[in-house]
CSV table of N, CA, C and O in Angstrom, one decimal:
chain,number,residue,atom,x,y,z
G,1,THR,N,-11.5,12.5,21.4
G,1,THR,CA,-11.8,12.8,20.1
G,1,THR,C,-11.8,11.7,19.1
G,1,THR,O,-11.3,10.7,19.3
G,2,GLY,N,-12.2,12.0,17.7
G,2,GLY,CA,-12.3,10.9,16.7
G,2,GLY,C,-10.7,10.7,16.4
G,2,GLY,O,-10.2,9.5,15.9
G,3,GLN,N,-10.0,11.6,16.4
G,3,GLN,CA,-8.1,11.3,16.2
G,3,GLN,C,-7.7,10.3,17.3
G,3,GLN,O,-6.8,9.8,16.8
G,4,ALA,N,-7.8,10.5,18.5
G,4,ALA,CA,-7.7,9.8,19.5
G,4,ALA,C,-8.2,8.1,19.0
G,4,ALA,O,-7.1,7.3,19.2
G,5,LEU,N,-9.2,8.0,18.5
G,5,LEU,CA,-9.6,6.6,18.2
G,5,LEU,C,-8.9,6.1,17.0
G,5,LEU,O,-8.7,4.7,16.9
G,6,PHE,N,-9.3,7.0,16.1
G,6,PHE,CA,-8.7,6.5,14.7
G,6,PHE,C,-7.4,6.9,14.1
G,6,PHE,O,-6.7,6.4,13.3
G,7,ASP,N,-6.6,7.9,14.7
G,7,ASP,CA,-5.4,8.2,14.2
G,7,ASP,C,-5.3,8.5,12.8
G,7,ASP,O,-4.4,7.9,12.1
G,8,VAL,N,-6.2,9.5,12.3
G,8,VAL,CA,-6.5,9.6,10.7
G,8,VAL,C,-5.1,10.3,10.5
G,8,VAL,O,-4.6,11.3,11.3
G,9,ARG,N,-4.9,10.3,9.1
G,9,ARG,CA,-3.6,11.0,8.6
G,9,ARG,C,-4.5,12.6,8.1
G,9,ARG,O,-3.5,13.4,7.9
G,10,THR,N,-5.2,12.4,7.4
G,10,THR,CA,-6.2,13.3,7.1
G,10,THR,C,-7.6,13.6,7.2
G,10,THR,O,-8.3,12.5,7.0
G,11,ILE,N,-7.9,14.9,7.3
G,11,ILE,CA,-9.5,15.1,7.4
G,11,ILE,C,-9.9,16.2,6.4
G,11,ILE,O,-9.2,17.3,6.3
G,12,VAL,N,-11.1,15.7,5.6
G,12,VAL,CA,-11.4,16.3,4.6
G,12,VAL,C,-12.4,17.0,5.2
G,12,VAL,O,-13.7,16.2,5.6
G,13,LEU,N,-12.6,18.4,4.8
G,13,LEU,CA,-14.0,19.0,5.1
G,13,LEU,C,-14.5,19.6,3.8
G,13,LEU,O,-14.0,20.1,2.9
G,14,GLY,N,-16.2,19.1,4.1
G,14,GLY,CA,-16.7,19.5,2.7
G,14,GLY,C,-17.8,20.6,3.0
G,14,GLY,O,-18.0,21.0,4.0
G,15,GLY,N,-18.6,20.7,1.9
G,15,GLY,CA,-19.8,21.6,2.3
G,15,GLY,C,-19.3,23.0,1.8
G,15,GLY,O,-18.0,23.7,1.8
G,16,GLY,N,-20.4,23.9,1.9
G,16,GLY,CA,-20.3,25.5,1.4
G,16,GLY,C,-19.1,26.2,2.4
G,16,GLY,O,-18.5,27.1,1.9
G,17,LEU,N,-19.2,25.8,3.8
G,17,LEU,CA,-18.4,26.4,4.7
G,17,LEU,C,-16.8,26.0,4.3
G,17,LEU,O,-15.9,26.9,4.6
G,18,ALA,N,-16.5,25.0,3.7
G,18,ALA,CA,-15.1,24.6,3.6
G,18,ALA,C,-14.5,25.7,2.6
G,18,ALA,O,-13.1,25.9,2.4
G,19,ARG,N,-15.2,26.2,1.7
G,19,ARG,CA,-14.7,27.1,0.8
G,19,ARG,C,-14.4,28.5,1.3
G,19,ARG,O,-13.4,29.3,0.7
G,20,ALA,N,-14.4,28.7,2.7
G,20,ALA,CA,-13.5,29.7,3.7
G,20,ALA,C,-12.2,29.5,3.5
G,20,ALA,O,-11.4,30.4,4.0
G,21,GLY,N,-12.0,28.4,3.3
G,21,GLY,CA,-10.3,28.2,3.1
G,21,GLY,C,-9.4,28.7,4.4
G,21,GLY,O,-10.1,27.8,5.6
G,22,ASP,N,-8.6,29.4,4.3
G,22,ASP,CA,-7.8,29.3,5.4
G,22,ASP,C,-8.2,30.1,6.8
G,22,ASP,O,-8.2,29.9,7.9
G,23,GLN,N,-9.6,30.6,6.5
G,23,GLN,CA,-10.2,31.4,7.4
G,23,GLN,C,-10.8,30.6,8.3
G,23,GLN,O,-11.3,30.8,9.4
G,24,LEU,N,-11.2,29.5,8.1
G,24,LEU,CA,-11.6,28.2,8.7
G,24,LEU,C,-10.6,27.1,9.0
G,24,LEU,O,-10.6,27.0,10.1
G,25,LEU,N,-10.0,27.0,8.2
G,25,LEU,CA,-8.5,26.2,8.4
G,25,LEU,C,-7.8,26.2,9.4
G,25,LEU,O,-7.2,25.3,10.3
G,26,ASP,N,-7.3,27.6,9.3
G,26,ASP,CA,-6.2,28.1,10.6
G,26,ASP,C,-6.7,27.8,11.7
G,26,ASP,O,-6.0,27.3,12.6
G,27,PRO,N,-7.9,28.6,12.2
G,27,PRO,CA,-8.3,28.5,13.4
G,27,PRO,C,-9.0,26.9,14.0
G,27,PRO,O,-8.3,26.3,14.9
G,28,LEU,N,-9.1,26.1,13.1
G,28,LEU,CA,-9.5,24.6,13.4
G,28,LEU,C,-8.3,23.9,13.6
G,28,LEU,O,-8.1,23.2,14.4
G,29,ARG,N,-7.2,23.9,12.8
G,29,ARG,CA,-5.9,23.6,13.2
G,29,ARG,C,-5.4,23.8,14.4
G,29,ARG,O,-4.7,23.1,14.9
G,30,ALA,N,-5.2,25.3,14.9
G,30,ALA,CA,-4.9,25.6,16.1
G,30,ALA,C,-5.7,25.1,17.4
G,30,ALA,O,-5.1,24.5,18.3
G,31,ALA,N,-7.0,25.0,17.1
G,31,ALA,CA,-7.7,24.1,18.1
G,31,ALA,C,-7.5,22.5,18.4
G,31,ALA,O,-7.2,22.1,19.3
G,32,LEU,N,-7.7,22.3,16.9
G,32,LEU,CA,-7.0,20.8,17.1
G,32,LEU,C,-5.6,20.6,17.9
G,32,LEU,O,-5.4,19.6,18.5
G,33,ARG,N,-4.7,21.2,17.7
G,33,ARG,CA,-3.7,21.2,18.1
G,33,ARG,C,-3.3,21.3,19.4
G,33,ARG,O,-2.7,20.6,20.3
G,34,ASP,N,-4.1,22.2,20.1
G,34,ASP,CA,-4.5,22.4,21.5
G,34,ASP,C,-5.0,21.3,22.3
G,34,ASP,O,-4.5,21.2,23.3
G,35,ARG,N,-5.8,20.4,21.4
G,35,ARG,CA,-6.5,19.3,22.0
G,35,ARG,C,-5.7,17.8,21.9
G,35,ARG,O,-6.1,16.8,22.9
G,36,LEU,N,-4.7,17.8,21.4
G,36,LEU,CA,-4.1,16.8,20.9
G,36,LEU,C,-3.0,16.5,22.0
G,36,LEU,O,-2.5,17.4,22.4
G,37,THR,N,-2.9,15.5,22.1
G,37,THR,CA,-1.7,14.9,23.4
G,37,THR,C,-0.5,14.3,22.9
G,37,THR,O,0.5,15.0,22.3
G,38,PHE,N,-0.8,13.1,22.6
G,38,PHE,CA,0.6,12.4,21.9
G,38,PHE,C,0.2,12.2,20.7
G,38,PHE,O,1.2,11.6,19.9
G,39,HIS,N,-0.8,12.3,20.2
G,39,HIS,CA,-1.5,12.1,18.6
G,39,HIS,C,-0.5,12.9,17.8
G,39,HIS,O,-0.4,14.0,17.9
G,40,ARG,N,-0.6,12.1,16.3
G,40,ARG,CA,0.0,13.0,15.4
G,40,ARG,C,-1.2,14.0,15.0
G,40,ARG,O,-2.2,13.8,14.8
G,41,GLU,N,-0.8,14.9,14.4
G,41,GLU,CA,-1.7,16.4,13.9
G,41,GLU,C,-2.0,15.7,12.4
G,41,GLU,O,-0.8,15.7,11.4
G,42,PRO,N,-3.4,15.6,12.3
G,42,PRO,CA,-3.8,15.3,10.9
G,42,PRO,C,-3.6,16.4,9.7
G,42,PRO,O,-3.9,17.5,10.6
G,43,ARG,N,-3.8,16.2,8.8
G,43,ARG,CA,-3.7,17.5,7.7
G,43,ARG,C,-5.2,17.5,7.7
G,43,ARG,O,-6.4,16.8,7.4
G,44,LEU,N,-5.4,19.1,7.5
G,44,LEU,CA,-7.0,19.3,7.4
G,44,LEU,C,-7.0,19.9,6.0
G,44,LEU,O,-6.4,20.7,5.6
G,45,VAL,N,-7.7,19.3,5.0
G,45,VAL,CA,-7.7,19.8,3.5
G,45,VAL,C,-9.4,20.0,3.4
G,45,VAL,O,-10.5,19.3,3.8
G,46,PRO,N,-9.7,20.9,2.4
G,46,PRO,CA,-11.1,21.1,1.8
G,46,PRO,C,-11.5,20.0,0.7
G,46,PRO,O,-10.4,19.6,0.0
G,47,ALA,N,-12.6,19.5,0.6
G,47,ALA,CA,-13.0,18.5,-0.3
G,47,ALA,C,-13.0,19.3,-1.5
G,47,ALA,O,-13.3,20.4,-1.9
G,48,ALA,N,-12.4,18.1,-2.3
G,48,ALA,CA,-12.4,18.6,-4.0
G,48,ALA,C,-13.4,19.1,-4.5
G,48,ALA,O,-13.5,19.7,-5.5
G,49,LEU,N,-14.4,18.1,-4.2
G,49,LEU,CA,-15.8,18.4,-4.7
G,49,LEU,C,-16.7,19.4,-4.4
G,49,LEU,O,-17.7,19.6,-5.3
G,50,GLY,N,-16.4,19.9,-3.4
G,50,GLY,CA,-17.1,21.0,-2.8
G,50,GLY,C,-18.8,20.9,-2.7
G,50,GLY,O,-18.9,19.6,-2.0
G,51,ASP,N,-19.4,21.7,-3.1
G,51,ASP,CA,-20.8,21.6,-2.7
G,51,ASP,C,-21.6,20.6,-3.5
G,51,ASP,O,-22.8,19.9,-3.4
G,52,GLN,N,-20.7,19.9,-4.6
G,52,GLN,CA,-21.3,18.9,-5.3
G,52,GLN,C,-21.2,17.4,-4.6
G,52,GLN,O,-21.7,16.2,-5.1
G,53,ALA,N,-20.6,17.4,-3.9
G,53,ALA,CA,-20.2,16.0,-3.4
G,53,ALA,C,-21.3,15.2,-3.0
G,53,ALA,O,-21.9,14.1,-3.2
G,54,GLY,N,-22.5,16.0,-2.1
G,54,GLY,CA,-23.6,15.2,-1.5
G,54,GLY,C,-24.6,15.0,-3.1
G,54,GLY,O,-25.1,13.8,-2.7
G,55,CYS,N,-24.7,15.6,-3.8
G,55,CYS,CA,-25.5,15.5,-5.1
G,55,CYS,C,-24.7,14.2,-5.7
G,55,CYS,O,-25.6,13.5,-6.2
G,56,LEU,N,-23.4,14.3,-5.8
G,56,LEU,CA,-22.8,13.2,-6.6
G,56,LEU,C,-22.8,11.5,-5.9
G,56,LEU,O,-22.9,10.7,-6.5
G,57,GLY,N,-22.8,12.1,-4.7
G,57,GLY,CA,-22.9,10.9,-3.6
G,57,GLY,C,-24.4,10.5,-3.6
G,57,GLY,O,-24.5,8.9,-3.7
G,58,ALA,N,-25.4,11.1,-3.8
G,58,ALA,CA,-26.6,10.5,-3.9
G,58,ALA,C,-26.9,9.9,-5.3
G,58,ALA,O,-27.8,8.7,-5.1
G,59,ALA,N,-26.2,10.3,-6.3
G,59,ALA,CA,-26.9,9.9,-7.5
G,59,ALA,C,-25.6,8.4,-7.5
G,59,ALA,O,-26.2,7.4,-8.3
G,60,LEU,N,-24.5,8.2,-7.3
G,60,LEU,CA,-24.0,7.1,-7.2
G,60,LEU,C,-24.6,6.1,-6.3
G,60,LEU,O,-24.6,4.8,-6.9
G,61,LEU,N,-25.2,6.3,-5.3
G,61,LEU,CA,-25.8,5.4,-4.3
G,61,LEU,C,-27.3,5.0,-5.1
G,61,LEU,O,-27.5,3.9,-5.0
G,62,ALA,N,-27.9,6.0,-5.6
G,62,ALA,CA,-29.2,5.8,-6.3
G,62,ALA,C,-28.7,4.6,-7.8
G,62,ALA,O,-29.5,3.4,-7.9
G,63,LEU,N,-27.9,4.9,-8.2
G,63,LEU,CA,-27.0,4.0,-9.2
G,63,LEU,C,-26.7,2.4,-8.6
G,63,LEU,O,-26.7,1.7,-9.5
G,64,ASP,N,-26.2,2.4,-7.6
G,64,ASP,CA,-26.1,1.0,-7.0
G,64,ASP,C,-27.1,0.3,-6.9
G,64,ASP,O,-27.0,-0.8,-6.7
G,65,THR,N,-28.3,0.9,-6.8
G,65,THR,CA,-29.4,0.3,-6.6
G,65,THR,C,-30.2,-0.2,-8.0
G,65,THR,O,-31.1,-1.3,-8.0
G,66,VAL,N,-29.4,0.1,-9.2
G,66,VAL,CA,-29.9,-0.5,-10.6
G,66,VAL,C,-29.3,-1.8,-11.1
G,66,VAL,O,-28.1,-1.8,-10.8
G,67,PRO,N,-30.1,-2.8,-11.1
G,67,PRO,CA,-29.3,-3.8,-11.5
G,67,PRO,C,-28.2,-3.6,-12.7
G,67,PRO,O,-28.7,-2.8,-13.7
G,68,ALA,N,-27.4,-4.6,-12.7
G,68,ALA,CA,-26.1,-4.5,-13.6
G,68,ALA,C,-26.6,-4.1,-15.4
G,68,ALA,O,-25.9,-3.5,-16.0
G,69,ASP,N,-27.5,-5.1,-15.4
G,69,ASP,CA,-28.1,-5.3,-17.0
G,69,ASP,C,-28.9,-4.1,-17.5
G,69,ASP,O,-29.3,-3.8,-18.4
G,70,GLU,N,-29.2,-3.4,-16.4
G,70,GLU,CA,-30.1,-2.2,-16.6
G,70,GLU,C,-29.7,-1.0,-17.0
G,70,GLU,O,-30.0,0.1,-17.3
G,71,LYS,N,-28.4,-1.1,-16.4
G,71,LYS,CA,-27.7,0.2,-16.4
G,71,LYS,C,-27.4,0.8,-17.8
G,71,LYS,O,-27.2,-0.2,-18.6
G,72,PRO,N,-27.2,2.0,-18.0
G,72,PRO,CA,-26.9,2.6,-19.2
G,72,PRO,C,-25.7,2.1,-19.9
G,72,PRO,O,-24.6,1.7,-19.1
G,73,GLY,N,-25.8,1.9,-21.2
G,73,GLY,CA,-24.6,1.0,-22.0
G,73,GLY,C,-24.4,-0.3,-21.4
G,73,GLY,O,-23.4,-1.3,-21.9
G,74,ALA,N,-25.1,-1.1,-20.8
G,74,ALA,CA,-25.4,-2.6,-20.3
G,74,ALA,C,-25.2,-3.1,-21.9
G,74,ALA,O,-26.0,-3.0,-22.5
G,75,GLN,N,-24.6,-4.3,-21.7
G,75,GLN,CA,-25.0,-5.2,-23.1
G,75,GLN,C,-25.5,-6.6,-22.5
G,75,GLN,O,-24.7,-6.9,-21.5
G,76,ASP,N,-26.3,-7.3,-23.5
G,76,ASP,CA,-26.3,-8.6,-23.2
G,76,ASP,C,-24.9,-9.5,-23.2
G,76,ASP,O,-24.1,-9.1,-23.8
G,77,SER,N,-25.4,-11.0,-23.2
G,77,SER,CA,-24.4,-12.0,-23.4
G,77,SER,C,-23.7,-11.9,-24.7
G,77,SER,O,-22.9,-12.5,-25.1
G,78,ALA,N,-24.5,-11.6,-25.8
G,78,ALA,CA,-24.2,-11.7,-27.4
G,78,ALA,C,-23.3,-10.4,-27.5
G,78,ALA,O,-22.8,-10.2,-28.4
G,79,GLY,N,-23.3,-9.5,-26.7
G,79,GLY,CA,-22.3,-8.3,-26.8
G,79,GLY,C,-23.2,-7.3,-27.7
G,79,GLY,O,-22.4,-6.3,-27.8
G,80,ALA,N,-24.3,-7.3,-28.1
G,80,ALA,CA,-25.1,-6.5,-28.7
G,80,ALA,C,-25.9,-5.5,-27.7
G,80,ALA,O,-26.7,-6.0,-27.2
G,81,ALA,N,-25.5,-4.1,-27.5
G,81,ALA,CA,-26.7,-3.0,-26.8
G,81,ALA,C,-27.8,-3.2,-27.2
G,81,ALA,O,-28.1,-3.0,-28.7
G,82,GLY,N,-28.6,-3.1,-26.2
G,82,GLY,CA,-30.2,-3.1,-26.7
G,82,GLY,C,-31.0,-4.0,-27.2
G,82,GLY,O,-32.1,-3.9,-27.8
G,83,SER,N,-30.4,-5.4,-27.3
G,83,SER,CA,-31.0,-6.4,-27.9
G,83,SER,C,-32.3,-6.4,-27.1
G,83,SER,O,-32.0,-6.7,-25.5
G,84,THR,N,-33.1,-7.3,-27.6
G,84,THR,CA,-34.5,-7.4,-26.9
G,84,THR,C,-34.7,-8.9,-26.9
G,84,THR,O,-35.5,-9.4,-26.2
G,85,VAL,N,-33.9,-9.7,-27.4
G,85,VAL,CA,-34.0,-11.1,-27.2
G,85,VAL,C,-33.1,-11.6,-26.2
G,85,VAL,O,-31.6,-11.4,-26.1
G,86,PRO,N,-33.6,-12.2,-25.2
G,86,PRO,CA,-32.8,-12.9,-24.3
G,86,PRO,C,-32.0,-14.1,-24.6
G,86,PRO,O,-32.3,-14.8,-25.4
G,87,PRO,N,-30.9,-14.1,-23.9
G,87,PRO,CA,-30.1,-15.4,-24.1
G,87,PRO,C,-30.6,-16.7,-24.1
G,87,PRO,O,-31.4,-16.9,-23.0
G,88,SER,N,-30.3,-17.7,-24.8
G,88,SER,CA,-31.1,-18.8,-24.8
G,88,SER,C,-30.2,-19.8,-23.6
G,88,SER,O,-29.1,-19.7,-23.3
G,89,ASP,N,-31.1,-20.8,-22.8
G,89,ASP,CA,-30.7,-21.2,-21.9
G,89,ASP,C,-30.6,-22.7,-22.4
G,89,ASP,O,-30.0,-23.6,-21.4
G,90,GLU,N,-31.0,-23.1,-23.3
G,90,GLU,CA,-30.8,-24.5,-24.4
G,90,GLU,C,-29.2,-24.7,-24.5
G,90,GLU,O,-28.8,-23.9,-25.0
G,91,ARG,N,-28.9,-26.0,-24.0
G,91,ARG,CA,-27.4,-26.4,-24.6
G,91,ARG,C,-27.4,-27.4,-25.7
G,91,ARG,O,-28.4,-28.2,-25.8
G,92,GLN,N,-26.6,-27.1,-26.7
G,92,GLN,CA,-26.6,-27.9,-27.6
G,92,GLN,C,-25.8,-29.1,-27.3
G,92,GLN,O,-24.7,-29.2,-26.8
G,93,GLU,N,-26.1,-30.3,-27.8
G,93,GLU,CA,-25.4,-31.7,-27.5
G,93,GLU,C,-24.3,-31.7,-28.6
G,93,GLU,O,-24.8,-31.8,-29.9
G,94,SER,N,-23.2,-32.3,-28.5
G,94,SER,CA,-22.2,-32.7,-29.4
G,94,SER,C,-22.2,-34.2,-29.6
G,94,SER,O,-22.5,-34.8,-29.1
């Protein structure tokens, strides 16, 4: 099992089925306990985000593909949001 390979402390169950609560988790805990040999028993917990986890994950993945300077709230090097003037690459000599 994955527990034998990774020795995890907590397993998070998500999706609509996880809303079944103890009706799902109790038999799953018992089945896991029966299959473990010398490994510690991990905690089984329902995901906090429920059904929204997939949508939120997809949105975060999409946001990661947007360049930082194009993300909402991004500011140019002068600190003004929404400025259309690019910063100058010219250096002033002293």
